[in-house]
Coordinates of C-alpha atoms in Angstrom, one line a residue:
Chain A
M28 CA 0.0 0.0 0.0
S29 CA 2.8 2.3 0.9
E30 CA 4.2 1.9 -2.6
N31 CA 0.9 2.9 -4.1
A32 CA 0.6 5.8 -1.7
D33 CA 4.1 7.0 -2.6
K34 CA 3.2 6.8 -6.3
S35 CA 0.0 8.7 -5.9
A36 CA 1.8 11.2 -3.7
A37 CA 4.0 12.1 -6.6
V38 CA 3.2 15.2 -8.6
M39 CA 4.9 15.4 -12.0
G40 CA 6.9 12.3 -10.9
R41 CA 8.3 14.0 -7.7
S42 CA 7.7 13.5 -4.0
P43 CA 6.9 16.2 -1.4
A44 CA 10.5 15.9 -0.2
F45 CA 11.8 16.8 -3.7
W46 CA 9.5 19.9 -3.9
G47 CA 10.4 20.9 -0.3
A48 CA 14.1 20.7 -1.1
L49 CA 13.7 22.6 -4.3
M50 CA 11.8 25.3 -2.4
G51 CA 14.6 25.5 0.2
V52 CA 17.3 25.7 -2.5
S53 CA 15.4 28.5 -4.3
Y54 CA 15.0 30.5 -1.0
A55 CA 18.7 30.1 -0.3
A56 CA 19.7 31.1 -3.8
L57 CA 17.4 34.2 -3.7
G58 CA 18.8 35.2 -0.3
G59 CA 22.3 34.7 -1.5
L60 CA 21.8 36.7 -4.8
A61 CA 19.9 39.5 -2.9
M62 CA 22.7 39.8 -0.3
A63 CA 25.3 39.8 -3.0
G64 CA 23.4 42.6 -4.7
A65 CA 23.0 40.6 -7.9
I66 CA 19.3 41.1 -7.9
E67 CA 17.2 43.9 -6.3
G68 CA 14.1 45.9 -6.6
T69 CA 11.4 44.7 -9.0
A70 CA 13.5 41.7 -10.2
L71 CA 13.8 40.5 -6.6
L72 CA 10.0 40.9 -6.0
I73 CA 9.3 38.9 -9.1
L74 CA 11.8 36.2 -8.4
M75 CA 10.4 35.8 -4.9
L76 CA 7.4 34.3 -6.6
V77 CA 9.5 31.2 -7.6
P78 CA 9.6 29.5 -4.2
M79 CA 6.0 30.4 -3.6
V80 CA 5.0 28.8 -6.9
I81 CA 7.0 25.7 -6.0
M82 CA 4.8 25.5 -2.9
V83 CA 1.9 24.6 -5.1
P84 CA 3.2 21.2 -6.3
L85 CA 4.6 20.6 -2.8
I86 CA 1.2 21.1 -1.3
K87 CA -0.5 19.0 -4.0
S88 CA 1.9 16.1 -3.6
A89 CA 1.7 16.3 0.2
N90 CA -2.1 16.4 0.1
R91 CA -2.2 13.3 -2.1
R92 CA 0.1 11.5 0.3
V93 CA -2.2 12.5 3.2
D94 CA -5.2 11.1 1.2
A95 CA -3.4 7.9 0.3
G96 CA -2.3 7.4 3.9
G97 CA 1.3 6.8 2.7
N98 CA 4.0 5.6 5.0
A99 CA 5.9 8.8 4.8
C100 CA 6.8 10.6 8.0
F101 CA 3.8 12.7 7.3
A102 CA 0.7 12.3 9.4
K103 CA -2.7 12.4 7.9
G104 CA -5.7 14.1 9.4
E105 CA -8.5 16.6 8.7
A106 CA -6.7 19.4 10.5
Q107 CA -3.7 19.0 8.2
K108 CA -5.9 18.9 5.1
R109 CA -7.5 22.2 6.2
Y110 CA -4.0 23.6 6.9
L111 CA -2.8 22.7 3.4
K112 CA -5.9 24.3 1.8
R113 CA -5.4 27.5 3.8
V114 CA -1.8 27.7 2.9
A115 CA -2.7 27.2 -0.8
I116 CA -5.3 30.0 -0.6
S117 CA -2.8 32.3 1.1
T118 CA -0.1 31.5 -1.4
S119 CA -2.5 32.2 -4.3
I120 CA -3.5 35.5 -2.8
Y121 CA 0.2 36.4 -2.2
M122 CA 1.0 35.8 -5.8
L123 CA -1.9 38.0 -7.0
A124 CA -0.9 40.7 -4.4
M125 CA 2.7 40.6 -5.6
A126 CA 1.6 41.0 -9.2
G127 CA -0.4 44.1 -8.1
L128 CA 2.6 45.5 -6.1
V129 CA 5.0 45.0 -9.0
F130 CA 2.6 46.6 -11.4
T131 CA 2.1 49.6 -9.1
E132 CA 5.9 50.0 -8.5
N133 CA 6.6 50.0 -12.2
A134 CA 3.8 52.4 -13.1
E135 CA 4.9 56.0 -13.5
G136 CA 3.4 58.9 -11.7
I137 CA 1.3 56.8 -9.4
A138 CA 0.2 58.5 -6.1
D139 CA 1.9 57.4 -2.8
T140 CA -1.5 56.4 -1.5
W141 CA -1.9 53.8 -4.2
R142 CA 1.6 52.5 -3.6
I143 CA 0.9 52.1 0.1
L144 CA -2.4 50.3 -0.7
A145 CA -0.7 48.0 -3.1
A146 CA 2.0 47.2 -0.5
I147 CA -0.4 46.0 2.2
P148 CA -2.0 42.8 0.6
P149 CA 1.3 40.8 0.2
G150 CA 1.9 41.2 4.0
L151 CA -1.7 40.2 4.8
A152 CA -1.3 37.1 2.6
I153 CA 1.8 36.1 4.6
I154 CA -0.2 36.7 7.8
G155 CA -2.7 34.1 6.3
V156 CA 0.1 31.5 6.4
F157 CA 0.9 32.3 10.1
W158 CA -2.9 32.1 10.9
A159 CA -3.1 28.7 9.1
I160 CA -0.3 27.4 11.3
G161 CA -2.0 28.7 14.4
R162 CA -5.3 27.1 13.4
L163 CA -3.4 23.8 12.8
I164 CA -2.1 23.9 16.3
V165 CA -5.6 24.6 17.7
E166 CA -7.4 22.1 15.5
E167 CA -4.9 19.1 15.4
Q168 CA -6.4 16.3 17.5
D169 CA -3.2 14.2 17.5
E170 CA -1.2 15.4 20.5
F171 CA 2.1 14.1 19.2
I172 CA 1.7 15.8 15.8
R173 CA 0.6 19.0 17.6
M174 CA 3.7 18.9 19.8
L175 CA 5.9 18.5 16.6
V176 CA 4.3 21.6 15.0
V177 CA 4.7 23.7 18.2
R178 CA 8.3 22.5 18.5
Q179 CA 9.0 23.3 14.8
S180 CA 7.5 26.8 15.2
L181 CA 9.5 27.5 18.4
I182 CA 12.7 26.5 16.6
A183 CA 11.9 28.7 13.6
T184 CA 11.1 31.6 16.0
A185 CA 14.3 31.2 18.0
I186 CA 16.4 31.1 14.8
T187 CA 14.7 34.1 13.3
L188 CA 14.7 36.3 16.4
S189 CA 18.3 35.5 17.2
I190 CA 19.5 36.3 13.7
A191 CA 17.3 39.4 13.5
S192 CA 18.7 40.7 16.8
V193 CA 22.3 40.2 15.8
W194 CA 21.7 41.5 12.3
G195 CA 20.1 44.7 13.5
F196 CA 23.1 45.6 15.7
L197 CA 25.5 44.7 12.9
E198 CA 23.6 47.1 10.6
I199 CA 24.3 49.9 13.0
A200 CA 28.0 49.1 12.7
D201 CA 27.7 49.0 8.9
A202 CA 29.0 45.5 9.0
V203 CA 26.1 44.0 7.0
P204 CA 23.7 45.5 4.4
H205 CA 20.2 46.6 5.3
A206 CA 17.7 43.8 5.3
D207 CA 14.1 44.6 4.5
A208 CA 11.8 43.4 7.3
Y209 CA 9.9 40.8 5.1
W210 CA 13.1 38.8 5.0
W211 CA 12.5 37.8 8.6
A212 CA 9.3 36.1 7.6
V213 CA 11.2 34.3 4.8
L214 CA 13.8 33.2 7.4
W215 CA 11.1 32.0 9.7
F216 CA 9.7 29.7 7.0
A217 CA 13.2 28.4 6.4
G218 CA 13.4 27.9 10.2
L219 CA 10.3 25.6 10.0
G220 CA 12.3 23.4 7.7
I221 CA 15.2 23.2 10.2
G222 CA 12.6 22.5 12.9
A223 CA 11.2 19.6 10.8
V224 CA 14.7 18.1 10.4
S225 CA 15.2 18.5 14.2
N226 CA 11.8 16.7 14.8
R227 CA 12.9 13.9 12.5
M228 CA 16.2 13.4 14.3
K229 CA 14.6 13.5 17.8
Y230 CA 11.2 11.9 17.3
G231 CA 11.4 10.1 13.9
A232 CA 8.7 12.3 12.3
W233 CA 8.9 15.5 10.4
G234 CA 5.8 17.2 11.7
A235 CA 3.0 18.7 9.7
V236 CA 4.1 22.1 8.6
Chain B
M23 CA 9.2 5.6 30.5
N24 CA 9.1 2.0 29.3
N25 CA 6.1 0.4 27.7
R26 CA 4.8 -2.9 26.4
L27 CA 2.9 -1.4 23.4
K28 CA 4.8 -3.4 20.7
V29 CA 4.3 -6.7 22.5
L30 CA 0.6 -6.1 23.2
R31 CA 0.1 -5.0 19.6
A32 CA 1.8 -8.0 18.2
E33 CA -0.3 -10.3 20.4
R34 CA -3.4 -8.9 18.8
D35 CA -1.8 -8.9 15.3
W36 CA -2.5 -5.2 15.0
S37 CA -0.3 -2.9 12.8
Q38 CA 0.7 0.5 14.1
Q39 CA -1.9 2.0 11.8
D40 CA -4.6 -0.3 13.2
L41 CA -3.7 0.8 16.7
G42 CA -3.5 4.5 15.6
D43 CA -7.0 4.2 14.1
K44 CA -8.4 2.7 17.3
L45 CA -6.9 5.5 19.3
G46 CA -7.7 8.3 16.8
V47 CA -4.0 9.2 16.4
S48 CA -1.5 8.9 13.6
R49 CA 0.7 5.9 12.9
Q50 CA 3.7 8.2 13.6
S51 CA 2.3 8.8 17.1
V52 CA 2.1 5.1 17.8
N53 CA 5.6 4.6 16.5
A54 CA 7.0 7.4 18.7
I55 CA 5.3 6.1 21.8
E56 CA 6.3 2.5 21.1
K57 CA 9.9 3.4 20.7
G58 CA 9.9 5.5 23.9
R59 CA 10.6 8.7 22.1
Y60 CA 7.3 10.3 23.2
D61 CA 5.4 9.8 26.5
P62 CA 1.7 10.2 25.9
S63 CA -0.5 12.5 28.0
L64 CA -2.6 11.0 30.8
P65 CA -5.8 11.0 28.7
L66 CA -4.1 9.2 25.8
A67 CA -2.5 6.7 28.2
F68 CA -6.0 6.0 29.6
K69 CA -7.3 5.6 26.0
I70 CA -4.5 3.1 25.2
A71 CA -5.3 1.2 28.4
D72 CA -8.9 1.0 27.4
V73 CA -8.1 -0.3 23.9
F74 CA -6.0 -3.1 25.4
G75 CA -8.4 -3.7 28.3
L76 CA -5.6 -3.3 30.8
A77 CA -4.6 -0.9 33.6
I78 CA -2.1 1.9 32.7
E79 CA 0.6 0.4 34.9
E80 CA 0.3 -2.9 33.0
I81 CA 1.4 -1.1 29.9
F82 CA 3.6 1.7 31.0
Q83 CA 6.4 1.4 33.6
R84 CA 8.8 3.9 35.1
E85 CA 12.4 3.9 33.7
G86 CA 14.3 1.1 35.4
A87 CA 11.3 -0.6 36.9
E88 CA 11.0 -4.4 36.6
Q89 CA 9.0 -5.5 33.6

C-alpha cells in the first residue's frame, strides 16, 4: 500500500521531499543573490514568486500523500488537510498581491496612497500562512503531531529572532547590508524546515508544517 | 518511561496503523510512543489502556522498573 501511496503522492513524478528541497534551495539562492546585490528591486520581488510557486506542487503532492495514507513521516488528518488548503489559498493571494505590487511600483506617476495600498496585501497574505499554522495547532487532535508543530514553530522563532537581533546591531556598525523586514518572515519559514529536520532526528517524524 | 505497546500490539496482530485508528491518532504517534521517544498524556494513556483492556501500569512502567 505504501508503494501505491508514494506513487499517488508524486506530482509530476516527484515526491513532497523533492519539492520541499527545491523550495529550500530557491529560497537560499534568492537570499544569496539578494545579499550579493546581484538582484534587487522589482526583479527580486518577481523572483520571490518562484519559491512560492514551488509550494503549489509541494502542497499537492503532500495532500495526495495525506489522502493515500502513505507511510511517509507525514501524518494524515482533517486538520492537516485544512491547513494545506489554507496555505494554498494564502499563497495564491500572495501571488496576486505581488503581481499588483510589481505593477504599481513599475507604473509611472502613481500616487503614494496607491503605492501604500498595493504594499499592504502581500503582507496580509503572509499573515494568512501564520494564521493557518496557528489554526493547525488549535485544530490538530493528535497530541504528538501538535507537539511537533509547536516545536517546529519555536525552533523557527528562536532562529529568526536570534539572527534578526544580531543583524540589527551589525547594521548599526555598517558590517552588514540593510535587510528589508519581510526577509524575517522568509527566514522563519526556512526555520520551519530546520525544525522539521530536528523533529525527524529527535522523534522520527517531520511534523505537519 | 518503558512500555509494552509493541508486544501487546503483536499479540493482537495489529499494525501501528490499526492501533492508531483505534486511538484516533497517527501511525507516527504510535511509533514514537512504542519506541519511547514520546510519552503520551494521561488522557491518551487511559485511552491506550482502554483499547487493550488493561490498567495503565500494566502497559507503562517507570524507567528502570522491573517489567
